[in-house]
């Protein structure tokens, strides 16, 4: 995925986190009760801020966006800053793609007594009167 496409895919998540937390998204240590989209945006912002060099420009873009998360011009500024960070650091691009890929895992259960899980590491029983022996 090229830098333009990746930055365009990332910005909506970052905007959601900024909308939820404002400028405090820059200093929060954790996201406890956030929904998936907000938590993903928070993780992306924290990963971007974890790199060296252009942190100030990214922080500035996030802080400005926090004043008005619906401002499309401010969203574009953040997108440009994210794109620059991706272009400057190919490893960062791979990590962000991994974060997006991991977040896109979807598990759906359909049908009576079905179980939805990404990973089941134990016994899963959906029937009546089941007896489990080890």
Coordinates of N, CA and C in Angstrom, one line a residue:
X1 N 0.9 -1.2 0.0 CA 0.0 0.0 0.0 C 0.9 1.2 0.0
X2 N 0.6 2.2 -0.9 CA 1.5 3.4 -0.9 C 1.1 4.3 0.2
X3 N 2.0 5.3 0.5 CA 1.9 6.2 1.6 C 0.6 7.0 1.5
X4 N 0.2 7.4 0.3 CA -1.1 8.2 0.2 C -2.3 7.4 0.6
X5 N -2.3 6.1 0.1 CA -3.5 5.3 0.5 C -3.5 4.9 2.0
X6 N -2.3 4.6 2.5 CA -2.2 4.2 3.9 C -2.6 5.4 4.8
X7 N -2.1 6.6 4.5 CA -2.4 7.8 5.3 C -3.9 8.1 5.2
X8 N -4.5 7.9 4.0 CA -5.9 8.1 3.9 C -6.8 7.1 4.6
X9 N -6.3 5.9 4.8 CA -7.0 4.9 5.5 C -6.9 5.1 7.0
X10 N -5.8 5.6 7.4 CA -5.5 5.8 8.9 C -6.2 7.0 9.5
X11 N -6.3 8.1 8.7 CA -6.8 9.4 9.2 C -8.2 9.3 9.9
X12 N -9.2 8.6 9.3 CA -10.5 8.5 9.9 C -10.5 7.9 11.3
X13 N -9.6 6.9 11.5 CA -9.5 6.4 12.9 C -8.8 7.4 13.8
X14 N -7.8 8.1 13.4 CA -7.2 9.1 14.2 C -8.2 10.2 14.5
X15 N -9.0 10.6 13.6 CA -10.0 11.7 13.8 C -11.0 11.2 14.8
X16 N -11.4 9.9 14.8 CA -12.4 9.4 15.7 C -11.8 9.5 17.2
X17 N -10.5 9.1 17.3 CA -9.9 9.2 18.6 C -9.7 10.6 19.1
X18 N -9.4 11.5 18.2 CA -9.3 12.9 18.6 C -10.7 13.5 18.9
X19 N -11.7 13.1 18.2 CA -13.0 13.5 18.5 C -13.5 13.0 19.9
X20 N -13.0 11.8 20.3 CA -13.4 11.3 21.6 C -12.6 11.9 22.7
X21 N -11.3 12.1 22.5 CA -10.5 12.5 23.6 C -9.9 13.9 23.5
X22 N -10.1 14.5 22.4 CA -9.5 15.9 22.2 C -8.0 15.8 22.2
X23 N -7.3 16.8 22.7 CA -5.9 16.9 22.7 C -5.3 15.9 23.7
X24 N -6.1 15.4 24.7 CA -5.6 14.5 25.7 C -5.2 13.2 25.1
X25 N -5.6 12.9 23.8 CA -5.2 11.7 23.1 C -3.6 11.7 23.0
X26 N -3.0 12.8 23.1 CA -1.5 12.9 23.0 C -0.9 12.4 24.3
X27 N -1.6 12.4 25.4 CA -1.0 12.1 26.7 C -1.6 11.0 27.5
X28 N -2.7 10.4 27.0 CA -3.4 9.3 27.6 C -2.5 8.1 27.7
X29 N -2.5 7.4 28.8 CA -1.6 6.3 28.9 C -2.3 5.0 28.5
X30 N -3.6 5.0 28.5 CA -4.4 3.9 28.0 C -5.8 4.3 27.7
X31 N -6.4 3.4 26.9 CA -7.8 3.6 26.5 C -8.6 2.5 27.1
X32 N -9.3 2.8 28.2 CA -9.9 1.7 29.0 C -11.3 1.2 28.3
X33 N -12.2 2.1 28.2 CA -13.5 1.7 27.8 C -13.9 2.2 26.4
X34 N -12.9 2.4 25.5 CA -13.2 2.9 24.2 C -13.7 1.8 23.3
X35 N -14.6 2.2 22.3 CA -15.0 1.2 21.3 C -13.9 0.9 20.4
X36 N -14.1 0.0 19.5 CA -13.0 -0.5 18.7 C -12.4 0.6 17.8
X37 N -13.2 1.4 17.2 CA -12.7 2.5 16.3 C -11.9 3.5 17.0
X38 N -12.4 3.9 18.2 CA -11.7 4.9 19.0 C -10.3 4.3 19.5
X39 N -10.4 3.1 20.0 CA -9.2 2.4 20.4 C -8.2 2.3 19.3
X40 N -8.6 1.9 18.1 CA -7.7 1.8 17.0 C -7.1 3.1 16.6
X41 N -7.9 4.2 16.6 CA -7.3 5.5 16.3 C -6.3 5.9 17.4
X42 N -6.6 5.6 18.6 CA -5.7 5.9 19.7 C -4.3 5.2 19.5
X43 N -4.4 3.9 19.2 CA -3.2 3.1 19.0 C -2.4 3.6 17.8
X44 N -3.1 4.0 16.7 CA -2.4 4.6 15.6 C -1.7 5.9 16.0
X45 N -2.4 6.8 16.7 CA -1.7 8.1 17.1 C -0.5 7.8 18.0
X46 N -0.7 6.9 18.9 CA 0.4 6.6 19.9 C 1.6 6.0 19.1
X47 N 1.3 5.2 18.1 CA 2.4 4.6 17.4 C 3.1 5.7 16.5
X48 N 2.4 6.5 16.0 CA 3.0 7.6 15.2 C 3.8 8.5 16.1
X49 N 3.3 8.8 17.3 CA 4.0 9.7 18.2 C 5.2 9.0 18.8
X50 N 5.3 7.7 18.8 CA 6.4 6.9 19.3 C 7.6 7.0 18.5
X51 N 7.5 7.5 17.3 CA 8.7 7.6 16.5 C 9.4 9.0 16.7
X52 N 10.7 9.0 16.3 CA 11.5 10.2 16.6 C 11.4 11.1 15.4
X53 N 11.7 12.3 15.6 CA 11.9 13.3 14.5 C 10.7 14.2 14.4
X54 N 9.6 13.8 13.7 CA 8.6 14.7 13.4 C 7.4 14.7 14.4
X55 N 7.7 14.3 15.6 CA 6.7 14.2 16.6 C 6.0 15.6 16.8
X56 N 6.8 16.7 16.8 CA 6.2 18.0 17.0 C 5.1 18.4 16.0
X57 N 5.4 18.0 14.7 CA 4.5 18.3 13.7 C 3.2 17.5 13.8
X58 N 3.4 16.3 14.2 CA 2.2 15.4 14.4 C 1.4 15.9 15.6
X59 N 2.1 16.2 16.7 CA 1.4 16.7 17.9 C 0.6 18.0 17.6
X60 N 1.2 18.8 16.8 CA 0.6 20.1 16.5 C -0.7 19.8 15.6
X61 N -0.6 18.9 14.7 CA -1.7 18.6 13.8 C -2.9 18.0 14.6
X62 N -2.5 17.1 15.6 CA -3.5 16.5 16.4 C -4.2 17.6 17.3
X63 N -3.3 18.4 17.9 CA -3.9 19.5 18.8 C -4.8 20.4 18.1
X64 N -4.4 20.8 16.9 CA -5.3 21.7 16.1 C -6.6 21.0 15.7
X65 N -6.5 19.8 15.4 CA -7.7 19.0 15.0 C -8.6 18.8 16.2
X66 N -8.0 18.7 17.4 CA -8.9 18.6 18.6 C -9.8 19.8 18.8
X67 N -9.4 20.9 18.3 CA -10.2 22.1 18.5 C -11.5 22.0 17.6
X68 N -11.4 21.3 16.5 CA -12.6 21.1 15.6 C -12.4 19.9 14.8
X69 N -12.7 18.7 15.3 CA -12.5 17.4 14.6 C -13.2 17.3 13.3
X70 N -14.3 18.1 13.1 CA -15.0 18.0 11.8 C -14.4 18.9 10.7
X71 N -13.4 19.7 11.0 CA -12.8 20.6 10.0 C -12.0 19.7 9.0
X72 N -12.4 19.7 7.8 CA -11.8 18.9 6.8 C -10.4 19.3 6.5
X73 N -10.2 20.7 6.6 CA -8.8 21.2 6.3 C -7.8 20.7 7.4
X74 N -8.3 20.7 8.6 CA -7.4 20.2 9.7 C -7.2 18.7 9.6
X75 N -8.2 18.0 9.1 CA -8.0 16.5 8.9 C -7.0 16.3 7.7
X76 N -7.0 17.2 6.7 CA -6.1 17.1 5.6 C -4.6 17.4 6.1
X77 N -4.5 18.3 7.0 CA -3.2 18.6 7.6 C -2.6 17.3 8.3
X78 N -3.5 16.7 9.1 CA -3.1 15.5 9.8 C -2.7 14.4 8.8
X79 N -3.5 14.3 7.7 CA -3.2 13.3 6.7 C -1.8 13.5 6.1
X80 N -1.5 14.8 5.8 CA -0.2 15.2 5.2 C 0.9 14.8 6.2
X81 N 0.7 15.1 7.5 CA 1.8 14.8 8.5 C 2.0 13.3 8.6
X82 N 0.9 12.5 8.6 CA 1.0 11.1 8.6 C 1.7 10.5 7.4
X83 N 1.3 11.1 6.2 CA 1.9 10.6 5.0 C 3.4 10.9 5.0
X84 N 3.8 12.0 5.5 CA 5.3 12.4 5.6 C 6.0 11.4 6.6
X85 N 5.3 11.1 7.7 CA 5.9 10.1 8.6 C 6.1 8.7 8.0
X86 N 5.1 8.3 7.2 CA 5.2 7.0 6.5 C 6.3 7.0 5.5
X87 N 6.4 8.1 4.7 CA 7.4 8.1 3.7 C 8.8 8.1 4.3
X88 N 8.9 8.7 5.5 CA 10.3 8.8 6.1 C 10.7 7.5 6.8
X89 N 9.7 6.7 7.0 CA 10.0 5.5 7.8 C 9.2 4.3 7.3
X90 N 9.9 3.5 6.4 CA 9.2 2.3 5.8 C 8.8 1.3 6.9
X91 N 9.5 1.2 8.0 CA 9.1 0.2 9.1 C 7.9 0.7 9.7
X92 N 7.7 2.0 9.9 CA 6.5 2.5 10.5 C 5.3 2.2 9.6
X93 N 5.5 2.3 8.3 CA 4.4 1.9 7.3 C 4.0 0.5 7.5
X94 N 5.0 -0.4 7.6 CA 4.7 -1.8 7.8 C 3.9 -2.1 9.1
X95 N 4.3 -1.4 10.2 CA 3.7 -1.5 11.5 C 2.2 -1.0 11.4
X96 N 2.0 0.1 10.8 CA 0.7 0.6 10.7 C -0.2 -0.3 9.8
X97 N 0.3 -0.8 8.8 CA -0.4 -1.8 7.9 C -0.8 -3.0 8.8
X98 N 0.1 -3.4 9.6 CA -0.2 -4.6 10.5 C -1.3 -4.2 11.5
X99 N -1.2 -3.0 12.1 CA -2.3 -2.6 13.0 C -3.6 -2.6 12.3
X100 N -3.7 -2.1 11.1 CA -5.0 -2.0 10.4 C -5.4 -3.5 10.0
X101 N -4.5 -4.3 9.6 CA -4.8 -5.7 9.2 C -5.4 -6.4 10.5
X102 N -4.7 -6.3 11.6 CA -5.2 -6.9 12.8 C -6.6 -6.4 13.2
X103 N -6.8 -5.2 13.0 CA -8.1 -4.6 13.4 C -9.2 -5.0 12.5
X104 N -8.9 -5.4 11.3 CA -9.9 -5.8 10.4 C -10.4 -7.2 10.5
X105 N -9.8 -8.0 11.4 CA -10.3 -9.3 11.7 C -11.7 -9.3 12.2
X106 N -12.6 -10.0 11.6 CA -14.0 -10.0 11.9 C -14.4 -11.4 12.1
X107 N -15.2 -11.6 13.2 CA -15.7 -12.9 13.5 C -17.2 -12.8 13.7
X108 N -17.9 -13.6 13.0 CA -19.4 -13.6 13.0 C -19.9 -14.9 13.3
X109 N -20.8 -15.0 14.3 CA -21.5 -16.3 14.6 C -22.9 -16.2 14.0
X110 N -23.3 -17.2 13.3 CA -24.7 -17.3 12.8 C -25.2 -18.7 13.1
X111 N -26.5 -18.7 13.3 CA -27.1 -20.0 13.6 C -27.3 -20.2 15.1
X112 N -28.2 -21.1 15.4 CA -28.5 -21.4 16.8 C -27.3 -22.0 17.5
X113 N -27.0 -21.5 18.6 CA -25.9 -21.9 19.5 C -24.6 -21.8 18.9
X114 N -24.4 -20.9 18.0 CA -23.1 -20.7 17.4 C -22.2 -19.9 18.3
X115 N -20.9 -20.0 18.1 CA -19.9 -19.3 19.0 C -19.1 -18.4 18.0
X116 N -18.9 -17.2 18.4 CA -18.1 -16.3 17.7 C -16.8 -16.0 18.4
X117 N -15.7 -16.4 17.8 CA -14.4 -16.1 18.5 C -13.3 -16.1 17.5
X118 N -12.3 -15.2 17.7 CA -11.1 -15.2 16.8 C -10.3 -16.4 17.2
X119 N -10.1 -16.7 18.4 CA -9.3 -17.9 18.9 C -10.0 -18.5 20.0
X120 N -10.2 -19.8 20.0 CA -10.7 -20.5 21.1 C -9.6 -21.4 21.7
X121 N -9.2 -21.2 22.9 CA -8.1 -21.9 23.4 C -8.5 -22.9 24.5
X122 N -9.7 -23.1 24.6 CA -10.3 -24.1 25.5 C -11.4 -24.8 24.9
X123 N -12.2 -25.4 25.8 CA -13.4 -26.1 25.4 C -14.6 -25.2 25.1
X124 N -15.3 -25.4 24.1 CA -16.5 -24.6 23.8 C -17.6 -25.6 23.6
X125 N -18.6 -25.4 24.4 CA -19.8 -26.3 24.4 C -21.0 -25.5 24.1
X126 N -21.8 -26.0 23.1 CA -23.0 -25.3 22.8 C -24.3 -26.2 22.9
X127 N -24.1 -27.4 23.3 CA -25.2 -28.4 23.4 C -25.8 -28.4 24.8
X128 N -26.9 -29.1 24.9 CA -27.5 -29.3 26.2 C -26.9 -30.5 26.9
X129 N -26.8 -30.5 28.2 CA -26.4 -31.6 29.0 C -25.1 -32.2 28.6
X130 N -24.2 -31.3 28.2 CA -22.9 -31.8 27.8 C -22.0 -32.2 29.0
X131 N -21.3 -33.3 28.8 CA -20.3 -33.7 29.9 C -18.9 -33.6 29.3
X132 N -18.1 -32.9 30.0 CA -16.7 -32.7 29.6 C -15.8 -33.5 30.5
X133 N -15.0 -34.3 30.0 CA -14.0 -35.1 30.8 C -12.6 -34.7 30.3
X134 N -11.7 -34.8 31.2 CA -10.3 -34.5 30.9 C -9.5 -35.7 31.2

